[in-house]
Amino acid sequence: MMGNLIAFREQLGDTRLAMPEPLSREAKDGIERLASFPTTRDEAWKYTRLARVAALQLSPLAHYQQPEPSECSETIDVIFEPHGWFCAAPVEGLIIESAGNLAPEDWQACTTSGHVQYLNTLAAQGGACLTIKAGYEIPKPIRIIHRAKGENFAMVLHHQINVEPHSKVQFELLYEGQGQEAYANILVDFFIAESAHVHVDKWQNTQGTHYGFYNERIYQERHSTFCLHTLTVNTHFTRNDVEVFSQGEAAHTKLYGVFLGGENHLIDNHTFVHHMAPNGSSDENYRGVMKGKAAGVFNGKVKVYQHAQKINAFQSNRNLLLSSAASINAKPELEIYADDVKCSHGSTTGQLDALALFYLQARGISKEKATEMLVGAFCAEVVESVQSKHIQRAFAAYFSS
Amino acid sequence: MLEIKSLCASINGTEILKGLNLSIKAGEVHAIMGPNGTGKSTLASVLAGKEDYEVTSGEISFDGKNLLELSVEDRAREGVFLAFQYPVEIPGVSNVNFLKTAMNEIREHRGLPALSAKEFLTLVKEKSALVELDASLASRAVNEGFSGGEKKRNEIFQMAMLEPKLAILDETDSGLDIDALRTVAQGVNTLKTGQNATLVITHYQRLLEYIVPDFVHVLFDGRIVKTGGKELALELEDKGYDWVKA
């Protein structure tokens, strides 16, 4: 029996959040039912081995205290550090509070599934609860910054973001810091009300043997839009699960990502879009580049429910392998129960264009620089639509290093 | 400038060049003619350093250096320029960014400071006018969506920017109408100095009306079988390649 999940859950400690009873029970029962970590026989973990995660010796990161205000001019910052958390003095239309202050009934209804979410529900140490009031457009991007450093720590957070009707907001989710044999499990729920617009840029660049599990769950009401960019560079182990419940009519979703892996890294992107109402759309575009012995995964699932007519769902995943030991596993999954929909997907995995490389070199450009230019061009389509200048700069800096 | 001695080269085990000799001095224009499949483009690729080709024996020295020991990029930095028969489209890489990177890597190799943005743009303006390349093409992705003529002009534009010592024009005339051919040829002629040399590889004599060679070589079955002055090209046009084969 691999990796005892119950023992693993115990070393994370108990949650500091007052979760609704049914959710806690669901999670507790879930852990007991699973009893052990999933193996590669489990479809959702087919290409991602969890043995090293299961063997981690962890202690919970410091308790998250009441937030203290911080100042930043260009952005509104919410900063999670090991010994507490800080947030900007709120601007008009934005309410920031500690998730620890939420009563069970303040948590919006959702269900959990899978060991990552169960563990989060049972062991979350803190989180932020952000509310964008109806009709407000927040003038500056809100950054939620995670920068833990250390060894053998477990950072388990649950953020809840409520975006009220007719409001507009831009987020940056930053996952940086350094961990040795460390564990992160960070769940962000977005409740996007009617005609609200949300843009999220997510930057993942943790150092060290840091095992990160990141979940975003997005609940979209009618006429809302949600756009997510996930940029993952050079992380040791990253699993992203993005699940969209497009439950209101004419809701539009864009999920874009770039993931660059080297050495023996693993970067696993799972997306799941539920089209539950008519006239909506989803557009996915993920680009993976693997070198060294890195392994990448893209699994994109789209489910169109029976009454969700006139859905337009498009998915594209292109990957580059820069070495013979690198690998990519790509799997699109479409489940369509409505009869008047447009769904398409395409996936390619290949190597760098040898002729293009030769052409650049024949003009005096070194092989390294030429490779960098071609990989940059390959990622450009996704990176160009990232709104955060900070993340674009961080990506460019990573790239030229 | 360029000395090729007994060069043999093969691709996938098939020998294409079978003991080729060629000597080019600064200030000269050489033309290599020959029927299809005799090794013209192989010679161009071997000079530029394309890895698909294996040099099995022979020597190439360029300005006293052993060219075969240099990487593709170092050959370019030393002054070898290949104008491609089929210029490669590179989506996502802008022509300007590409050229600026190339120029600065070459300048660094030669111990020169990087160009300022202003100096670079002045050069782009001047050199693109030379081949009548639409200035808007400079900001587009490398060769992407360019017409055949635009691609060839872009090659000569790059040549003008990089100022090579030895320019190899591989079938630059193919796919060009007569106006484009004239423009491209004029560009090449303008760039000619006493210090650089040009190697024109072509199937037809047509291009040589505009770029007048000092020497014409006939390549057949991997060797140069005949060498003469510019009149040799006309003779070939008249009598066909069977005449040299015989």
XYZ file of C-alpha atoms in Angstrom:
647
model
C 0.000 0.000 0.000
C 1.548 3.247 -1.077
C 1.613 6.427 0.947
C -0.688 6.425 3.908
C -2.983 9.403 3.373
C -4.357 9.360 6.912
C -0.902 9.672 8.465
C -0.012 12.340 5.914
C -3.138 14.298 6.796
C -2.277 14.129 10.518
C 1.119 15.748 10.091
C -0.554 18.732 8.431
C -2.471 19.599 11.608
C -6.055 20.766 11.859
C -7.502 23.613 9.877
C -7.804 27.095 11.380
C -10.795 27.823 9.202
C -14.385 27.259 10.229
C -15.580 25.246 7.280
C -19.231 24.262 6.844
C -19.885 20.946 8.539
C -20.974 19.027 5.419
C -17.743 19.973 3.647
C -15.560 18.899 6.562
C -17.439 15.647 6.793
C -17.136 15.063 3.057
C -13.389 15.642 3.265
C -12.935 13.483 6.358
C -14.901 10.623 4.836
C -13.031 11.105 1.582
C -9.606 10.738 3.182
C -10.721 7.644 5.081
C -12.240 6.118 1.970
C -9.121 6.719 -0.124
C -6.782 5.746 2.737
C -3.734 6.012 0.503
C -2.405 8.379 -2.145
C -3.606 7.704 -5.676
C -1.270 5.729 -7.894
C -0.644 6.000 -11.611
C -3.503 3.536 -12.073
C -5.783 6.414 -11.121
C -6.684 8.269 -14.333
C -6.218 11.729 -12.782
C -2.685 10.846 -11.654
C -1.685 8.613 -14.536
C 1.516 10.509 -15.339
C 2.242 12.042 -11.959
C 3.791 9.876 -9.300
C 3.076 10.881 -5.748
C 5.473 8.554 -3.907
C 7.880 11.374 -3.085
C 5.022 13.552 -1.881
C 3.679 10.776 0.316
C 7.109 10.325 1.904
C 7.484 13.996 2.890
C 8.049 14.719 6.592
C 6.130 17.907 7.199
C 5.103 20.378 9.813
C 2.550 23.088 9.267
C 3.812 26.553 8.445
C 3.197 29.159 11.151
C -0.393 30.015 11.870
C -1.756 32.825 9.850
C -2.604 35.742 12.095
C -4.796 38.721 11.488
C -3.718 40.606 8.401
C -1.650 43.762 8.787
C -1.930 46.508 6.188
C 0.980 47.005 3.790
C 1.608 49.731 1.267
C 2.269 49.385 -2.410
C 1.540 51.945 -5.063
C 1.124 50.049 -8.334
C -0.781 47.066 -7.024
C -2.951 46.020 -4.130
C -0.905 43.408 -2.327
C -1.987 40.525 -0.185
C 1.195 38.882 1.058
C 1.476 35.482 2.702
C 4.719 35.135 4.607
C 5.609 32.342 7.021
C 4.785 34.384 10.110
C 1.606 36.130 9.269
C 0.006 37.901 6.430
C -0.255 41.432 5.199
C -2.647 43.259 2.976
C -3.047 46.672 1.496
C -5.400 49.155 3.023
C -8.532 48.337 1.048
C -9.643 50.575 -1.762
C -13.249 51.474 -2.387
C -15.227 48.524 -3.636
C -12.800 45.954 -2.245
C -13.110 44.161 1.072
C -10.200 42.064 2.307
C -10.584 39.922 5.370
C -9.003 36.890 6.923
C -10.565 33.601 5.885
C -10.107 32.714 9.552
C -12.833 35.214 10.409
C -15.412 33.591 8.176
C -18.274 31.754 9.848
C -19.224 28.415 8.294
C -22.171 30.045 6.518
C -19.859 32.645 4.889
C -18.241 29.977 2.752
C -20.042 29.795 -0.541
C -21.446 26.434 -1.418
C -19.131 24.119 -3.276
C -18.201 20.516 -3.216
C -14.795 18.962 -2.922
C -13.311 15.934 -4.518
C -9.963 14.235 -4.625
C -7.262 13.968 -2.000
C -5.781 17.418 -2.663
C -9.043 19.208 -1.946
C -9.865 16.969 1.004
C -6.502 17.726 2.578
C -7.061 21.414 1.969
C -10.456 21.388 3.638
C -9.126 19.541 6.674
C -5.809 21.331 7.119
C -6.002 24.860 5.679
C -3.989 27.190 7.911
C -5.512 30.379 6.600
C -6.398 32.342 3.545
C -7.827 35.584 2.319
C -11.425 36.369 1.592
C -11.767 39.101 -0.985
C -14.993 40.670 -2.110
C -15.336 42.985 -5.073
C -18.524 44.973 -4.513
C -21.180 45.124 -7.196
C -20.530 47.637 -9.951
C -16.940 48.460 -8.977
C -13.947 48.323 -11.246
C -10.833 47.885 -9.141
C -8.271 50.272 -10.654
C -5.120 48.334 -9.756
C -4.315 44.641 -9.980
C -4.659 42.680 -6.762
C -1.617 40.519 -6.103
C -1.812 37.523 -3.829
C 1.783 36.664 -3.033
C 3.022 33.357 -1.600
C 6.695 33.334 -0.682
C 7.411 30.725 1.947
C 11.006 29.679 2.581
C 12.349 26.785 4.581
C 12.487 23.027 4.910
C 9.822 20.432 5.465
C 7.021 22.927 5.748
C 3.448 22.446 4.671
C 1.676 25.560 3.434
C -2.028 24.941 3.118
C -4.229 27.898 2.202
C -7.753 28.423 1.019
C -8.722 31.747 -0.532
C -12.231 32.757 -1.411
C -12.849 35.475 -3.946
C -16.319 36.871 -4.456
C -16.798 39.026 -7.494
C -20.185 40.685 -7.348
C -22.338 41.579 -10.370
C -21.106 44.097 -12.940
C -17.691 44.481 -11.367
C -14.287 44.134 -12.942
C -11.004 43.049 -11.421
C -7.554 41.793 -12.268
C -5.553 39.411 -10.085
C -2.000 38.182 -9.966
C -1.370 34.955 -8.103
C 2.320 34.612 -7.335
C 3.905 31.406 -6.119
C 7.575 31.970 -5.403
C 9.845 31.328 -2.450
C 12.047 28.373 -1.744
C 11.370 25.060 -0.126
C 13.325 21.903 0.582
C 11.141 18.829 0.842
C 8.234 21.223 1.251
C 4.556 20.979 0.409
C 2.069 23.570 -0.764
C -1.647 23.031 -1.221
C -3.388 26.210 -2.237
C -7.005 26.391 -3.217
C -8.566 29.515 -4.691
C -12.309 29.712 -5.275
C -13.686 32.363 -7.571
C -17.379 33.107 -7.439
C -18.029 35.328 -10.408
C -21.472 36.869 -10.469
C -23.543 38.023 -13.415
C -21.754 40.310 -15.889
C -18.586 40.447 -13.805
C -15.169 40.286 -15.465
C -12.120 38.647 -13.972
C -8.612 38.367 -15.355
C -6.043 36.285 -13.473
C -2.339 35.959 -14.193
C -0.659 33.198 -12.262
C 3.121 32.980 -11.884
C 4.784 29.871 -10.524
C 8.521 29.925 -9.949
C 9.325 28.142 -6.693
C 12.878 27.030 -5.971
C 14.087 23.794 -4.423
C 12.325 20.485 -3.894
C 8.993 22.159 -3.420
C 5.907 20.090 -4.167
C 3.058 22.371 -5.144
C -0.600 21.525 -5.635
C -2.670 24.429 -6.887
C -6.396 24.346 -7.404
C -8.564 27.044 -8.838
C -12.293 26.513 -8.891
C -14.254 29.034 -10.860
C -18.021 29.394 -10.665
C -19.316 31.640 -13.421
C -22.762 33.191 -13.650
C -24.422 34.544 -16.778
C -22.587 37.011 -19.008
C -19.479 36.823 -16.881
C -15.972 36.446 -18.275
C -12.981 34.751 -16.754
C -9.487 34.669 -18.200
C -6.585 32.790 -16.614
C -2.937 32.656 -17.612
C -0.788 30.111 -15.830
C 2.961 30.554 -16.315
C 5.027 27.825 -14.705
C 8.803 27.945 -14.968
C 11.406 25.654 -13.579
C 9.477 24.295 -10.613
C 10.427 20.934 -9.155
C 6.897 19.571 -8.902
C 3.746 21.411 -9.848
C 0.243 20.138 -10.251
C -2.365 22.637 -11.410
C -6.038 21.784 -11.390
C -8.292 24.404 -12.895
C -11.974 23.585 -12.796
C -14.534 25.911 -14.308
C -18.243 25.630 -13.684
C -19.743 27.720 -16.428
C -23.211 27.615 -14.937
C -24.769 30.834 -16.224
C -25.860 31.486 -19.771
C -23.367 33.126 -22.152
C -20.438 32.927 -19.790
C -17.033 33.034 -21.445
C -13.851 31.418 -20.249
C -10.245 31.569 -21.411
C -7.576 29.314 -19.959
C -4.055 29.869 -21.206
C -0.796 28.465 -19.989
C 2.905 28.183 -20.621
C 4.957 25.609 -18.776
C 8.710 25.289 -19.031
C 10.445 22.401 -17.340
C 14.079 21.363 -17.059
C 16.221 18.918 -15.062
C 13.919 16.266 -13.569
C 10.971 18.606 -13.070
C 7.376 17.616 -13.338
C 4.704 20.083 -14.392
C 1.181 18.764 -14.655
C -1.687 20.916 -15.904
C -5.216 19.608 -15.587
C -8.155 21.672 -16.727
C -11.815 20.800 -16.582
C -14.497 23.050 -18.041
C -18.130 22.262 -17.305
C -20.425 23.939 -19.809
C -23.690 23.798 -17.907
C -25.676 26.535 -19.691
C -26.209 27.591 -23.312
C -24.414 30.166 -25.472
C -21.158 30.085 -23.604
C -17.631 29.615 -24.821
C -14.293 28.355 -23.641
C -10.930 28.813 -25.243
C -7.866 26.960 -24.037
C -4.318 27.369 -25.234
C -1.446 25.664 -23.415
C 2.169 25.555 -24.545
C 4.705 23.255 -22.923
C 8.477 23.211 -23.367
C 10.477 20.446 -21.727
C 14.228 19.968 -21.646
C 16.609 17.796 -19.629
C 14.649 14.927 -18.117
C 11.584 17.034 -17.428
C 8.101 15.622 -17.761
C 5.068 17.667 -18.671
C 1.408 16.789 -18.614
C -1.562 18.503 -20.169
C -4.979 17.044 -19.587
C -7.831 19.192 -20.804
C -11.348 18.035 -20.191
C -14.473 19.710 -21.516
C -17.941 18.551 -20.634
C -20.968 20.016 -22.387
C -24.165 19.291 -20.475
C -27.337 18.275 -22.223
C -29.083 21.659 -22.129
C -25.967 23.661 -22.873
C -26.660 24.325 -26.551
C -24.691 26.683 -28.800
C -21.478 26.182 -26.918
C -18.224 27.058 -28.588
C -15.338 25.191 -26.994
C -11.844 25.288 -28.390
C -8.730 23.701 -27.012
C -5.169 23.810 -28.276
C -2.103 22.284 -26.700
C 1.299 22.460 -28.351
C 4.494 21.119 -26.884
C 8.180 21.244 -27.631
C 10.694 18.681 -26.502
C 14.245 20.014 -26.408
C 15.940 16.786 -25.370
C 15.457 13.105 -25.990
C 14.952 12.379 -22.284
C 12.199 14.957 -21.846
C 8.584 13.897 -22.172
C 5.092 15.233 -22.565
C 1.801 13.484 -22.048
C -1.095 15.314 -23.617
C -4.681 14.247 -23.358
C -7.758 16.124 -24.514
C -11.084 14.794 -23.295
C -14.402 15.912 -24.681
C -17.723 14.799 -23.286
C -20.615 16.258 -25.206
C -24.257 15.685 -24.349
C -25.788 18.594 -26.287
C -26.354 18.346 -30.044
C -25.806 21.902 -31.258
C -22.284 22.770 -30.166
C -18.932 23.530 -31.714
C -16.079 21.796 -29.988
C -12.616 21.246 -31.299
C -9.223 20.408 -29.989
C -5.741 19.994 -31.304
C -2.573 18.746 -29.719
C 0.931 18.532 -31.116
C 4.270 17.591 -29.630
C 7.453 18.064 -31.576
C 10.981 19.263 -31.602
C 12.493 22.585 -32.415
C 12.440 23.311 -36.151
C 15.963 22.316 -37.206
C 15.813 24.446 -40.357
C 14.807 27.542 -38.410
C 17.636 26.887 -35.963
C 20.110 26.548 -38.832
C 18.818 29.735 -40.454
C 19.356 31.750 -37.274
C 22.797 30.243 -36.680
C 23.758 30.923 -40.292
C 23.269 34.607 -39.474
C 25.764 34.464 -36.609
C 23.369 33.781 -33.737
C 24.626 31.203 -31.226
C 22.745 27.947 -30.889
C 21.733 28.802 -27.311
C 20.425 32.225 -28.266
C 18.693 30.831 -31.361
C 16.991 28.169 -29.235
C 15.909 30.838 -26.786
C 14.459 32.950 -29.612
C 12.519 30.028 -31.064
C 11.179 28.899 -27.691
C 10.276 32.506 -26.907
C 8.392 32.734 -30.184
C 6.638 29.473 -29.398
C 5.403 30.859 -26.065
C 4.742 34.392 -27.315
C 1.159 33.826 -28.376
C 0.220 33.031 -24.787
C 2.621 35.334 -22.965
C 1.605 38.383 -24.990
C -1.903 38.337 -23.581
C -0.721 38.264 -19.963
C -1.872 41.581 -18.540
C 0.510 41.761 -15.617
C 3.610 43.702 -16.623
C 5.323 42.369 -13.517
C 4.791 38.759 -14.617
C 5.765 39.512 -18.200
C 9.013 41.006 -16.905
C 9.590 38.034 -14.588
C 9.041 35.656 -17.501
C 11.406 37.604 -19.764
C 14.022 37.701 -16.996
C 13.738 33.958 -16.434
C 14.034 33.453 -20.127
C 17.191 35.435 -20.692
C 18.936 33.968 -17.629
C 40.039 34.121 -49.391
C 38.436 30.720 -49.910
C 40.409 27.625 -50.774
C 38.564 24.358 -51.271
C 40.760 21.324 -51.831
C 39.567 17.848 -52.837
C 36.304 18.260 -50.959
C 34.171 15.140 -50.564
C 30.837 15.321 -48.794
C 27.918 12.990 -48.375
C 24.404 12.977 -47.009
C 22.889 9.868 -45.448
C 25.795 7.831 -46.798
C 25.403 9.030 -50.396
C 28.442 10.826 -51.702
C 27.512 14.100 -53.441
C 30.744 16.065 -53.682
C 33.581 13.970 -55.053
C 36.824 15.919 -54.853
C 35.859 19.514 -55.515
C 38.517 22.217 -55.892
C 37.784 25.930 -55.904
C 39.776 29.035 -55.138
C 38.198 32.457 -54.653
C 40.093 35.687 -54.067
C 38.845 38.962 -52.608
C 37.139 41.172 -55.169
C 36.076 38.276 -57.382
C 32.667 37.046 -58.471
C 32.429 33.328 -59.192
C 29.478 31.494 -60.651
C 28.831 27.788 -60.258
C 26.490 26.323 -62.812
C 25.346 22.828 -63.418
C 22.371 20.599 -63.936
C 20.097 19.634 -61.040
C 21.412 17.093 -58.577
C 25.105 17.619 -59.260
C 25.903 19.072 -55.824
C 25.469 22.849 -56.220
C 23.285 23.302 -53.157
C 25.307 20.729 -51.238
C 28.360 22.898 -51.715
C 26.449 25.908 -50.367
C 25.212 23.921 -47.358
C 28.639 22.506 -46.589
C 30.187 25.974 -46.695
C 27.533 27.284 -44.291
C 27.997 24.281 -41.997
C 24.705 22.450 -42.232
C 24.934 19.386 -40.018
C 23.026 17.061 -42.354
C 26.088 16.896 -44.581
C 29.168 14.965 -43.640
C 32.519 16.069 -44.996
C 34.387 12.828 -45.567
C 37.642 14.302 -46.844
C 39.227 17.483 -48.161
C 39.899 20.924 -46.781
C 38.264 24.315 -46.766
C 40.256 27.285 -45.620
C 38.674 30.699 -45.278
C 40.963 33.661 -44.669
C 43.543 31.198 -43.404
C 41.178 29.517 -40.941
C 39.994 25.926 -41.152
C 36.326 26.516 -41.942
C 35.336 22.914 -41.227
C 36.302 23.330 -37.578
C 34.005 26.293 -37.064
C 30.402 26.115 -35.873
C 27.643 27.438 -38.125
C 27.428 30.694 -36.170
C 31.205 31.195 -36.091
C 31.383 30.846 -39.869
C 28.777 33.599 -40.158
C 30.670 35.731 -37.666
C 33.874 35.254 -39.673
C 32.061 36.594 -42.714
C 30.445 33.699 -44.573
C 26.902 34.484 -45.673
C 24.520 32.069 -47.345
C 21.535 33.532 -49.140
C 19.124 30.610 -48.890
C 17.416 29.059 -51.863
C 14.393 28.562 -49.616
C 14.469 31.192 -46.859
C 12.921 29.787 -43.684
C 9.739 31.226 -42.193
C 10.038 31.773 -38.453
C 6.695 32.762 -36.904
C 6.934 34.771 -33.706
C 10.461 36.089 -34.293
C 10.425 39.593 -35.737
C 12.745 40.388 -38.602
C 14.086 43.398 -36.742
C 14.778 41.535 -33.514
C 16.392 38.707 -35.466
C 18.688 41.030 -37.405
C 19.594 43.115 -34.399
C 20.564 39.993 -32.465
C 22.565 38.683 -35.419
C 24.374 41.988 -35.981
C 25.275 42.421 -32.362
C 26.542 38.852 -32.001
C 28.680 39.346 -35.102
C 29.922 42.721 -33.853
C 30.778 41.249 -30.476
C 32.772 38.514 -32.214
C 34.681 41.183 -34.100
C 35.318 43.234 -30.969
C 32.940 46.029 -31.964
C 30.431 47.701 -29.597
C 26.720 46.895 -29.973
C 24.762 49.234 -32.219
C 22.457 51.755 -30.609
C 18.767 51.511 -31.493
C 19.111 54.655 -33.584
C 22.182 53.476 -35.515
C 20.460 50.178 -36.181
C 17.267 51.762 -37.484
C 19.222 54.126 -39.737
C 20.958 51.097 -41.247
C 17.666 49.232 -41.676
C 16.232 52.195 -43.557
C 19.259 52.589 -45.792
C 19.741 48.893 -46.608
C 16.084 48.013 -47.120
C 15.901 50.824 -49.687
C 18.766 49.178 -51.521
C 16.678 46.103 -52.376
C 13.379 47.998 -52.383
C 12.144 45.931 -49.472
C 8.956 47.349 -48.041
C 9.927 48.851 -44.672
C 6.869 47.296 -43.034
C 8.324 43.833 -43.718
C 11.145 44.601 -41.308
C 8.755 44.555 -38.372
C 6.969 41.356 -39.415
C 7.965 37.841 -38.406
C 10.974 36.485 -40.311
C 9.799 35.581 -43.838
C 6.321 34.711 -42.589
C 3.770 35.340 -45.298
C 6.392 36.906 -47.557
C 6.042 36.350 -51.291
C 8.834 34.475 -53.064
C 10.304 37.769 -54.265
C 10.076 39.367 -50.832
C 11.908 36.430 -49.298
C 14.785 36.784 -51.755
C 14.948 40.549 -51.238
C 14.998 39.900 -47.521
C 18.019 37.626 -47.973
C 19.922 40.342 -49.811
C 18.734 42.910 -47.271
C 20.249 40.743 -44.513
C 23.419 40.419 -46.554
C 23.584 44.211 -46.842
C 23.133 44.567 -43.088
C 25.701 41.927 -42.124
C 28.370 42.926 -44.703
C 29.915 39.484 -45.212
C 33.314 38.794 -46.761
C 31.985 35.901 -48.794
C 28.394 35.870 -49.974
C 27.025 32.622 -51.364
C 23.852 33.105 -53.388
C 22.124 29.744 -53.662
C 19.700 29.824 -56.612
C 18.727 33.355 -55.667
C 17.146 33.760 -59.096
C 14.692 30.908 -58.676
C 11.114 32.103 -58.396
C 11.935 35.705 -59.247
C 10.334 37.750 -61.988
C 12.579 39.895 -64.109
C 12.038 43.104 -62.114
C 12.770 41.446 -58.807
C 15.781 39.750 -60.347
C 17.148 43.093 -61.484
C 16.602 44.672 -58.067
C 18.246 41.799 -56.246
C 21.183 41.809 -58.651
C 21.599 45.562 -58.299
C 21.686 45.127 -54.549
C 24.409 42.506 -54.822
C 26.429 44.666 -57.249
C 26.194 47.704 -54.983
C 27.578 45.677 -52.083
C 30.583 44.525 -54.087
C 33.943 45.881 -52.982
C 37.571 44.910 -53.477
C 37.536 43.215 -50.087
C 34.602 40.841 -50.477
C 33.735 38.055 -52.840
C 30.569 36.518 -54.234
C 29.767 32.948 -55.168
C 26.660 32.715 -57.333
C 25.081 29.291 -57.618
C 22.598 29.052 -60.414
C 21.029 26.751 -62.895
C 20.385 29.398 -65.516
C 22.520 31.983 -67.210
C 19.844 34.666 -66.736
C 21.103 35.969 -63.363
C 24.622 36.294 -64.750
C 23.448 38.992 -67.139
C 22.970 41.149 -64.075
C 25.679 39.863 -61.768
C 28.621 39.536 -64.105
C 31.036 36.826 -62.989
C 34.810 36.847 -63.333
C 34.816 33.051 -63.436
C 32.215 30.466 -64.363
C 32.579 26.877 -63.130
C 30.573 23.934 -64.292
C 29.755 21.432 -61.573
C 28.977 17.936 -62.691
C 28.785 14.758 -60.635
C 30.364 16.368 -57.575
C 33.358 17.903 -59.323
C 34.150 21.058 -61.231
C 34.602 19.838 -64.774
C 35.090 23.102 -66.606
C 36.121 26.642 -65.719
C 36.069 29.712 -67.918
C 35.137 33.369 -68.118
C 31.631 34.853 -68.338
C 31.336 33.675 -71.953
C 31.205 30.085 -70.683
C 27.776 30.765 -69.236
C 26.480 31.844 -72.629
C 27.998 28.827 -74.262
C 26.260 26.586 -71.740
C 22.975 28.326 -72.326
C 23.431 27.753 -76.027
C 24.648 24.163 -76.028
C 23.089 22.783 -72.854
C 24.741 20.749 -70.124
C 25.096 17.658 -72.289
C 27.928 19.443 -73.928
C 30.065 19.376 -70.756
C 28.994 15.881 -69.816
C 30.334 14.576 -73.055
